[in-house]
Short mmCIF file of C-alpha atoms and ligand atoms in Angstrom, two decimals:
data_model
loop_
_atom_site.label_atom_id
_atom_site.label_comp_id
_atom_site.label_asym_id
_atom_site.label_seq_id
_atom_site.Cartn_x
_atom_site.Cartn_y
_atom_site.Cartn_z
CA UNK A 1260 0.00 0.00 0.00
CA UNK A 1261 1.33 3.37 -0.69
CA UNK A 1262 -0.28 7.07 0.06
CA UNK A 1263 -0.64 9.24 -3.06
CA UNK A 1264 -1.36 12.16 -1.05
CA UNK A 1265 -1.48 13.84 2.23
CA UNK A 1266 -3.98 16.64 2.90
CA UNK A 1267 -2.99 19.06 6.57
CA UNK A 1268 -5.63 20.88 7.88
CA UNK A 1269 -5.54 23.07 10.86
CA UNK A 1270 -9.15 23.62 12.26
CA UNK A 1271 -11.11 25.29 14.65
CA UNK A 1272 -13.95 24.63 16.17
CA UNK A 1273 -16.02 26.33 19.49
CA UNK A 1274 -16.77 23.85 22.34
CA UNK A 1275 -20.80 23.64 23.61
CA UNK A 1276 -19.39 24.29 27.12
CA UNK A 1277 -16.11 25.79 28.31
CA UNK A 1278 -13.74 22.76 29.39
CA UNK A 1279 -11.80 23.81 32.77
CA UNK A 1280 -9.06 21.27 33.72
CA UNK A 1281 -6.28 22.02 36.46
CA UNK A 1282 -4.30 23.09 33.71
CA UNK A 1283 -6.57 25.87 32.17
CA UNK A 1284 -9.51 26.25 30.57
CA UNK A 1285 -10.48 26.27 26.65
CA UNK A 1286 -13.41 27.59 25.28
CA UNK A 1287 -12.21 26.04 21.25
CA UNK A 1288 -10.38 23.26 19.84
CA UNK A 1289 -7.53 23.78 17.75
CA UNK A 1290 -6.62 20.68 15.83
CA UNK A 1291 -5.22 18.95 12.79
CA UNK A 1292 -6.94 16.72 10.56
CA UNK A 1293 -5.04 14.40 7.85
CA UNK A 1294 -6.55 13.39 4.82
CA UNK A 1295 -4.80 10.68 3.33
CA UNK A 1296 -5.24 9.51 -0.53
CA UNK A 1297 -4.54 6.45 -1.79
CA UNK A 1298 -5.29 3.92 -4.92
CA UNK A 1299 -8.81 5.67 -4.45
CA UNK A 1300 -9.95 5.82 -1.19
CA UNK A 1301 -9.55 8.23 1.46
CA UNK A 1302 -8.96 8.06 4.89
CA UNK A 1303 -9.01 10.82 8.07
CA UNK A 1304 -7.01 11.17 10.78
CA UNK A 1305 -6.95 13.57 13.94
CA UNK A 1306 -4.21 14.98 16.03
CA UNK A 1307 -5.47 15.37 19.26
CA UNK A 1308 -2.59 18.16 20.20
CA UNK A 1309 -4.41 21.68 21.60
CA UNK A 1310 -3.08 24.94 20.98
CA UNK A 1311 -1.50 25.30 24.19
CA UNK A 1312 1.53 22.69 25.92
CA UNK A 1313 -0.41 22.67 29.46
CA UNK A 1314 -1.68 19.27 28.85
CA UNK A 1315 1.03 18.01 27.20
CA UNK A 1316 4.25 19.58 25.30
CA UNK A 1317 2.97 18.74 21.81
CA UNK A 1318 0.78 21.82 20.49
CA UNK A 1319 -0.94 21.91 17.03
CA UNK A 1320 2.15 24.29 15.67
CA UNK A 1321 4.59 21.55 16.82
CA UNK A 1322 2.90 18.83 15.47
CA UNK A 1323 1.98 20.83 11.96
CA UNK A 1324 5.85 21.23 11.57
CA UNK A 1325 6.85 17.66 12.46
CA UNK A 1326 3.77 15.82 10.14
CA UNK A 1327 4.86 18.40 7.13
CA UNK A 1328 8.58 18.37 7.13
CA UNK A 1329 9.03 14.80 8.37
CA UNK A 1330 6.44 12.65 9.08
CA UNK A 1331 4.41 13.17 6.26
CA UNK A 1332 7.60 12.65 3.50
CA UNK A 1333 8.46 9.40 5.29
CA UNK A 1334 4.60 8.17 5.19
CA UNK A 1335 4.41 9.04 1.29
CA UNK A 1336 7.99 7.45 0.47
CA UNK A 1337 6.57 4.17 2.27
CA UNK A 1338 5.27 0.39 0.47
CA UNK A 1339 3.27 -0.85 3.61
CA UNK A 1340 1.64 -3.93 3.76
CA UNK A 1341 -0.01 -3.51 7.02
CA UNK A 1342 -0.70 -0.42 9.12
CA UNK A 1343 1.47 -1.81 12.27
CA UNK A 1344 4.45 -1.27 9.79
CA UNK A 1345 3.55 2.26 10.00
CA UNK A 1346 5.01 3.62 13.93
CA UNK A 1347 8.44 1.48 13.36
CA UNK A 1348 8.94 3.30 10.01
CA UNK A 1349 8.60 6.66 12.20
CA UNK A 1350 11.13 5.80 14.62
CA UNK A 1351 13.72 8.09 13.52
CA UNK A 1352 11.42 10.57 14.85
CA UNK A 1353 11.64 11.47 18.59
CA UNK A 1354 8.49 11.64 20.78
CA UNK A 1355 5.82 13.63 18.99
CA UNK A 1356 3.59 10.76 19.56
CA UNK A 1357 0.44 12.77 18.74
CA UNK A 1358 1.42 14.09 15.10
CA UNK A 1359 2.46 10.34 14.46
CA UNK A 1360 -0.80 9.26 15.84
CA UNK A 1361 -2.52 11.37 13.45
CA UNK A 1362 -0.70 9.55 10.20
CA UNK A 1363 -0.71 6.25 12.10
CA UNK A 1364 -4.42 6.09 12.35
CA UNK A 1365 -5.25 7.22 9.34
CA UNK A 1366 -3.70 4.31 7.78
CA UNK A 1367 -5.42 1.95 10.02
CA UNK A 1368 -8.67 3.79 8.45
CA UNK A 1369 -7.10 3.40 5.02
CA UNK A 1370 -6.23 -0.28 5.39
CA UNK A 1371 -9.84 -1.42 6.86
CA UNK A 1372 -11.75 0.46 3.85
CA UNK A 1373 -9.41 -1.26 1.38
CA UNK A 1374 -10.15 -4.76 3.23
CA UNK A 1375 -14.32 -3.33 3.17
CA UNK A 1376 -14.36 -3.93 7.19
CA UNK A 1377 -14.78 -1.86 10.13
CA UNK A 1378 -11.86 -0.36 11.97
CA UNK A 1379 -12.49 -2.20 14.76
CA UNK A 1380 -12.61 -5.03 12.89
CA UNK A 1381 -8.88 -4.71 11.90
CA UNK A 1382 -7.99 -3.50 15.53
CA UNK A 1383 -9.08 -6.94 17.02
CA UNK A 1384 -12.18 -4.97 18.61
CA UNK A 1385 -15.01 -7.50 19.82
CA UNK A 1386 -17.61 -5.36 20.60
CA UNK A 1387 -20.89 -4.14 18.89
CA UNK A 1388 -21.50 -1.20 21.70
CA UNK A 1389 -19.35 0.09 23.98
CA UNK A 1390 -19.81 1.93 27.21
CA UNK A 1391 -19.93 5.63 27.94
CA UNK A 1392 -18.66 8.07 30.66
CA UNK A 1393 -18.53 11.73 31.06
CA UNK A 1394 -15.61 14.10 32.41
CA UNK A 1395 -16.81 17.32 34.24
CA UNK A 1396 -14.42 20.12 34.22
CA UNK A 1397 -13.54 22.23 36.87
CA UNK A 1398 -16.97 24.41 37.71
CA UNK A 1399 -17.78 27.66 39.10
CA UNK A 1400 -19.63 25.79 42.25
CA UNK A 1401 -20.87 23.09 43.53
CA UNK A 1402 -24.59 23.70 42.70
CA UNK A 1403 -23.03 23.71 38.80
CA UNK A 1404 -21.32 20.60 39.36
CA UNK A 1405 -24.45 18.76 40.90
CA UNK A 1406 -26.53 20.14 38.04
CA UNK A 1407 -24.29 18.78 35.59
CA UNK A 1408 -23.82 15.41 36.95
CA UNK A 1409 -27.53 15.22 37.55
CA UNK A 1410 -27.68 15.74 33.61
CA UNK A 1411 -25.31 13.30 32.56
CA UNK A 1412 -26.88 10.64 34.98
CA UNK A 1413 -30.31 11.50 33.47
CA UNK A 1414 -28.67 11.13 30.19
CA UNK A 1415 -27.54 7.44 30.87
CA UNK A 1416 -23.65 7.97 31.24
CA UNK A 1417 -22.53 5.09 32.74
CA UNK A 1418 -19.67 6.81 34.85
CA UNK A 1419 -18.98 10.11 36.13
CA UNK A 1420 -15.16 11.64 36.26
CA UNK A 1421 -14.44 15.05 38.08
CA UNK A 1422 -11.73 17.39 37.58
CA UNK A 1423 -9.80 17.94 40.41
CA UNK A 1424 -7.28 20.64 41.57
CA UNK A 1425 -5.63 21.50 45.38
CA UNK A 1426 -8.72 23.70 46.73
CA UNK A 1427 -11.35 21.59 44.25
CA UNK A 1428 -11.46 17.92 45.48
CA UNK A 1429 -11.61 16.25 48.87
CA UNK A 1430 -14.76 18.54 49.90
CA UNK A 1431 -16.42 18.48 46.33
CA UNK A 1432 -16.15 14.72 46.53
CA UNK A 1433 -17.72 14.59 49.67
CA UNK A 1434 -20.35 16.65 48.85
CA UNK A 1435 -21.03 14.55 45.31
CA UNK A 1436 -21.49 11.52 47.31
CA UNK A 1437 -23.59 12.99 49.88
CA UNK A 1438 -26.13 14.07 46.64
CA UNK A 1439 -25.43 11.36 44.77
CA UNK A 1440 -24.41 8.36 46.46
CA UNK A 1441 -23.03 5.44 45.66
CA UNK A 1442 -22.48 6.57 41.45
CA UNK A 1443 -19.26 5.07 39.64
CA UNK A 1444 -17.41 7.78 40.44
CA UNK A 1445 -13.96 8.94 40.06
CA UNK A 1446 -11.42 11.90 39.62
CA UNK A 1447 -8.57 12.97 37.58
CA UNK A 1448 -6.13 15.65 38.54
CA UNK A 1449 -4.22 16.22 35.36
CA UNK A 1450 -0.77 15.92 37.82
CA UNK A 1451 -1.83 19.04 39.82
CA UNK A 1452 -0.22 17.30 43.36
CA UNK A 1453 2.63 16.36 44.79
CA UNK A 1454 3.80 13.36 46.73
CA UNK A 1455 3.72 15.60 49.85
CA UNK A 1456 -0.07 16.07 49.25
CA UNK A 1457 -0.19 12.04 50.29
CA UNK A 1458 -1.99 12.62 53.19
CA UNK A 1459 -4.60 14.84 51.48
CA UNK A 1460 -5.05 12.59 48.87
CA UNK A 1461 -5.63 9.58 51.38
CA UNK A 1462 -8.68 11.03 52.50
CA UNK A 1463 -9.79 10.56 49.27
CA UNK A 1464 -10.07 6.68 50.11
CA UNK A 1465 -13.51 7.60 52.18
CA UNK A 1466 -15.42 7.66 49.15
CA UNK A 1467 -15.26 4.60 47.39
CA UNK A 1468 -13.96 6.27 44.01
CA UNK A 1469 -13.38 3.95 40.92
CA UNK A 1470 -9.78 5.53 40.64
CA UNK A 1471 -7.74 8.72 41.15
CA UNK A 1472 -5.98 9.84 37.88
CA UNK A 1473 -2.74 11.21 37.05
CA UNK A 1474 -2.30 12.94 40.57
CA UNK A 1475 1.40 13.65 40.22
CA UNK A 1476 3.66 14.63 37.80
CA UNK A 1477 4.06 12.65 34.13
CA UNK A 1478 7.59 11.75 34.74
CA UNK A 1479 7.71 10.31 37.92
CA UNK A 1480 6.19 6.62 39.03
CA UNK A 1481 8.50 6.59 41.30
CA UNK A 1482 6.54 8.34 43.37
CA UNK A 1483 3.00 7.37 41.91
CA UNK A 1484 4.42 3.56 43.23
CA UNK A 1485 4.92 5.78 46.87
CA UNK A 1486 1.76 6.88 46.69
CA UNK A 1487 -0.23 3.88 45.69
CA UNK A 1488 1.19 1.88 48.62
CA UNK A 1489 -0.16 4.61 50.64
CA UNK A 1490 -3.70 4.68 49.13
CA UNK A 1491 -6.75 1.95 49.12
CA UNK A 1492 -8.45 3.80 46.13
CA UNK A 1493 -6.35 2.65 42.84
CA UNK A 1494 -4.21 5.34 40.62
CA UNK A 1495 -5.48 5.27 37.55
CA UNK A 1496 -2.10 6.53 34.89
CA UNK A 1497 -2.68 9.03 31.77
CA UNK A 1498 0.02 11.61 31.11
CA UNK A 1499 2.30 9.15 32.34
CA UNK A 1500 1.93 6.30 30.01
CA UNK A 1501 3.70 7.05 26.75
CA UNK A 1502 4.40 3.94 25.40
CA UNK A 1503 4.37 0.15 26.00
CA UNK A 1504 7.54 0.19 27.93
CA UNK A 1505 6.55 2.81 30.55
CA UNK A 1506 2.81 0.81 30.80
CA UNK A 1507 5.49 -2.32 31.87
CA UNK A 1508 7.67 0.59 33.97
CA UNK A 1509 4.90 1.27 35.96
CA UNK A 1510 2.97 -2.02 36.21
CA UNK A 1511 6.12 -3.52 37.52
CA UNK A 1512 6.91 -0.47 39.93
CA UNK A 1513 2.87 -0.79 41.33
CA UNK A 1514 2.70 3.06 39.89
CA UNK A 1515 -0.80 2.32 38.95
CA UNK A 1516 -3.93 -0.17 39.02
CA UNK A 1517 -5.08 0.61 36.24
CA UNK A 1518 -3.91 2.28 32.94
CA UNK A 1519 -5.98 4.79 30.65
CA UNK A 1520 -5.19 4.42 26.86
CA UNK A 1521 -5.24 7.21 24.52
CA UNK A 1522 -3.52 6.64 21.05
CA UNK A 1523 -2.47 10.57 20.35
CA UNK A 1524 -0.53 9.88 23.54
CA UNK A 1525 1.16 6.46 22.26
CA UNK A 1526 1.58 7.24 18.96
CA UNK A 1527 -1.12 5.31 17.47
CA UNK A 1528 -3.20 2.27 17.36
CA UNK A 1529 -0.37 -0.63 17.12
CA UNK A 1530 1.32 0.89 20.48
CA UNK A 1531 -2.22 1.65 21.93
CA UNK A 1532 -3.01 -2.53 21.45
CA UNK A 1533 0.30 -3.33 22.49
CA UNK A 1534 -0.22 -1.36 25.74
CA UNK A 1535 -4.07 -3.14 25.62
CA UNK A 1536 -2.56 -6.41 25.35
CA UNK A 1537 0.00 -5.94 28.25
CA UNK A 1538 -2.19 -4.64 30.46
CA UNK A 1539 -4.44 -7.56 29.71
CA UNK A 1540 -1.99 -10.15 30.53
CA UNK A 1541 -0.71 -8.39 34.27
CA UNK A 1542 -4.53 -8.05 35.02
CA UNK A 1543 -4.84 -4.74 34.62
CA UNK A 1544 -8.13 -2.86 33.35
CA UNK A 1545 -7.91 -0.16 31.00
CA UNK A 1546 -10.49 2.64 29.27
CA UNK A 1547 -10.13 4.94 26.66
CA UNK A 1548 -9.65 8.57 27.41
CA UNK A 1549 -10.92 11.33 25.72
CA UNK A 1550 -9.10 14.94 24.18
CA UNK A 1551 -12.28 17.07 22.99
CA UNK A 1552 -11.70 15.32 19.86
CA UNK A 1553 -14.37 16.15 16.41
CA UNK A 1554 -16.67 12.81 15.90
CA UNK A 1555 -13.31 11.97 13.08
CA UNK A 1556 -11.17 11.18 16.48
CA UNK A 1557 -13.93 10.51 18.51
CA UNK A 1558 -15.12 7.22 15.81
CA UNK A 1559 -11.33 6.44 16.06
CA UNK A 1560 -11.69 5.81 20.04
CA UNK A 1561 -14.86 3.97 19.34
CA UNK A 1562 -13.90 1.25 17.21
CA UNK A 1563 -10.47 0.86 19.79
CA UNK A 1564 -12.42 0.83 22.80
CA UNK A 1565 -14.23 -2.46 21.34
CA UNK A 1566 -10.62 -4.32 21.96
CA UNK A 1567 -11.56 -7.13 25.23
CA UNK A 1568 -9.56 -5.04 27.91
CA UNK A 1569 -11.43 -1.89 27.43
CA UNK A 1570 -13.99 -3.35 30.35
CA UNK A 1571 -14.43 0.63 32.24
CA UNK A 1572 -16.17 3.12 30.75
CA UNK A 1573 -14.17 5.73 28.68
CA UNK A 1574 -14.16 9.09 28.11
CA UNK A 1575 -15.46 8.60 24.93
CA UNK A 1576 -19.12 10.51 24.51
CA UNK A 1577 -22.00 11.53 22.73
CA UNK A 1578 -20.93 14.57 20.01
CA UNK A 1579 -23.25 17.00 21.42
CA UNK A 1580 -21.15 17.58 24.56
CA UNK A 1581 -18.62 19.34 22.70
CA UNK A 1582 -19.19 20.26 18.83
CA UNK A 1583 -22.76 20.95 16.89
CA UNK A 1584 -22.77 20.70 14.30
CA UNK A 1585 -19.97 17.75 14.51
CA UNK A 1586 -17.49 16.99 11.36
CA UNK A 1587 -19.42 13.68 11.09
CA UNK A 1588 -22.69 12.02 10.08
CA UNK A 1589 -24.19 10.68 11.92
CA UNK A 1590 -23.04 12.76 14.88
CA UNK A 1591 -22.11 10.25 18.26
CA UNK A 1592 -24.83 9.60 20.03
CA UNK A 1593 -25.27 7.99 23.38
CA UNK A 1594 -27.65 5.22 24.89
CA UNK A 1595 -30.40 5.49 27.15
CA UNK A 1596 -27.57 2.74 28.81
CA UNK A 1597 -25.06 4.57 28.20
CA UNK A 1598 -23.60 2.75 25.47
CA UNK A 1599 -22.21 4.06 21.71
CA UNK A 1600 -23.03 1.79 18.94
CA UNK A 1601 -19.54 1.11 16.97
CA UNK A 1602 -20.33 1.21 13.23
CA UNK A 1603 -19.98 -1.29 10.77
CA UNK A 1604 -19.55 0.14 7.87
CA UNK A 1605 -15.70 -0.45 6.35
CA UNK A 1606 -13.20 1.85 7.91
CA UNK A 1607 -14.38 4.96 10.35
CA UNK A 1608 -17.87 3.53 9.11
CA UNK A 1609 -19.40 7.16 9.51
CA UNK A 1610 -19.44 10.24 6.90
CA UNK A 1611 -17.13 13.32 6.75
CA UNK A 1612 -18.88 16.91 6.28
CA UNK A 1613 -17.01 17.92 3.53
CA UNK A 1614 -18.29 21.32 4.32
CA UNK A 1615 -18.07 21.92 7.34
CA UNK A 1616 -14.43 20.70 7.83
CA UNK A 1617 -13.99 23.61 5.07
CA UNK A 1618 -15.76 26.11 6.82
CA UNK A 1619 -13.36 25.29 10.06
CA UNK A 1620 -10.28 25.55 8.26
CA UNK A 1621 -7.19 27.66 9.23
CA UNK A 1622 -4.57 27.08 7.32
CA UNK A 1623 -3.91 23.80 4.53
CA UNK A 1624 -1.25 22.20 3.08
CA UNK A 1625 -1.01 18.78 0.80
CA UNK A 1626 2.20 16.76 0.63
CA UNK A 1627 2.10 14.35 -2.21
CA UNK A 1628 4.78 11.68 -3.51
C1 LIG B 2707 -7.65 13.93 30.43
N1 LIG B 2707 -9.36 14.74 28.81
O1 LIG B 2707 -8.13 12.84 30.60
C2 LIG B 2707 -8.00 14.84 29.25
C3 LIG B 2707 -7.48 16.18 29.42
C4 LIG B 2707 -7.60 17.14 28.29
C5 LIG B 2707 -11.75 14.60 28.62
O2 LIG B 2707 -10.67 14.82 30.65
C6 LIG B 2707 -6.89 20.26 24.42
C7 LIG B 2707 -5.74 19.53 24.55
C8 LIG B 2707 -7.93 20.03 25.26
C9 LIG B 2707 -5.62 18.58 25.54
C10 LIG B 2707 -8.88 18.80 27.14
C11 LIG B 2707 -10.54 14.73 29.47
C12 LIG B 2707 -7.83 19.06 26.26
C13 LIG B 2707 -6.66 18.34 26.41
C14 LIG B 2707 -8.75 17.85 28.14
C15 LIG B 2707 -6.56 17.39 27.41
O3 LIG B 2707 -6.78 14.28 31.20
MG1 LIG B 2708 -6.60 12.43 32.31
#
């Protein structure tokens, strides 16, 4: 298989709700899309790096520079046979996992339409639904926060995350289970503490949560493995986990219980199921989390999440949380269970609004062999 042609486009679109996270607050997404062209077909791809390098250090300018100037000439110059030959023929690259991510699942996409079967289908996925949780951002008070979960409970979510930051957690949890009771409920802190908030954290165990995410920084199990011997409630890894050997790092250090997968973080689909499959085989769960993608990533982390391990709810919701109209057709919906439907049709398995992906466009470029 060989790409003809590689389409960057830098997009923006406005969020339904502003997103607060310990790390800031966005009221847009900035993104890349790939188009990819090949013997005929197309296929899409999202990079799921924001405009700013709070959540990570990739940023859409970062990963627009790598994907033109070198990713995308080494993707055109390559005869693949299979899309897993696609992040080894990166690896002269360093890290920006996310702008490989982009190319690397578009090929998956690419691959499945040529073969006429789903994405998932390629992936390994098992799964005709798959279940759906929310993250709430940071909010202005507690009355907003109950109001919100209320909605997304009412909606059928099957899990509720909070965002949590020193001065926003231990008493907001409290008061969440006092409303709520006993929910499946947990909270991620985008790395906002420190090991000496331990003892702070601890009282976190009270409440029964599914997990506590990414509390401290991204480099540093060490002290995640310090701080899970000192906790009953189990640390659930994100920022940390860039690859399949620091998923084995930190199983084997007891950094974490359980491991959140998102490919733009990995650097695509083959090290996302590598990480899927290793976590399988030490017993650990994983989910798929979620980065405000359009419906183009957001039908990507669909037809992963139907891989056997994904047994927790993701991060992975209905459209209308974040973008209407959405890029896609039709939009992600949700459930009255709280489940996502993965499509069936080959590849992504949904349509691409042409239009309105042209109508959100920045700034294009096309790369061709
Ligand atoms: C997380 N996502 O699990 C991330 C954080 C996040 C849904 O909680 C632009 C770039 C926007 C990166 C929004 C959720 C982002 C972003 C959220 C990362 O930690
Ligand atoms: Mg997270």
């Amino acid at each position: 298989m060989r790409v003809d042609r590689i389409e960057l486009r830098l997009l923006r679109l406005p969020l339904v709700h502003p997103f607060r996270t310990s790390f800031g607050r966005t009221d847009e997404k900035t993104f890349i899309l790939v188009r990819l062209l090949a013997g005929g077909l197309e296929a899409w791809g999202e990079c799921v790096a924001g405009a700013t390098p709070y959540y990570s250090a990739e940023t859409t300018v970062t990963a627009w520079h790598v994907l033109a100037e070198f990713l995308g000439p080494t993707l055109v110059g390559l005869d693949f046979g299979h899309p897993r030959e696609v992040f080894p023929a990166f690896h002269a690259v360093r890290g920006h996992n996310m702008a490989k991510a982009a190319l690397e699942m578009a090929t998956w996409d690419l691959y499945a339409r040529r073969e006429g079967q789903p994405l998932s289908g390629v992936l390994g996925g098992i799964r005709t639904r798959i279940a759906s949780g929310v993250s709430i951002g940071i909010q202005e008070s507690f009355d907003q926060l109950a109001a919100k979960i209320r909605a997304e409970l009412d909606a059928g979510y099957r899990r509720v995350k909070i965002k949590i930051e020193p001065g926003w957690d231990v008493d907001v949890v409290r008061r969440v289970r006092e409303r709520f009771g006993d929910i499946p409920l947990m909270v991620d802190a985008n790395a906002a503490y420190t090991l000496g908030d331990a003892d702070h954290l601890a009282a976190l165990d009270a409440f029964g949560l599914m997990m506590i995410e990414q509390p401290l920084d991204e480099d540093d199990l060490t002290d995640h493995a310090r701080l899970q011997r000192r906790l009953k409630t189990a640390i659930c890894l994100d920022e940390s986990i860039h690859s399949p050997r620091t998923a084995r790092d930190a199983i084997d250090a007891g950094a974490c219980r359980v491991v959140n997968i998102k490919p733009g973080r990995l650097g695509g689909f083959a090290e996302s199921i590598a990480v899927h499959d290793l976590c399988a085989a030490a017993g650990l769960p994983v989910w798929h989390g979620g980065m405000l993608e359009s419906g183009i990533g957001r039908v990507h982390n669909i037809h992963l999440s139907a891989l056997p391990n994904f047994t927790l709810p993701g991060d992975v919701a209905a459209s209308r949380r974040y973008f209407v109209p959405d890029l896609v057709e039709p939009a992600v919906e949700v459930a009255p269970d709280g489940t996502i439907v993965v499509p069936t049709g080959p590849g992504l398995g949904v349509e691409v609004d042409a239009d309105r992906i042209a109508r959100a466009t920045l700034r294009f470029e096309a790369l061709a062999r």
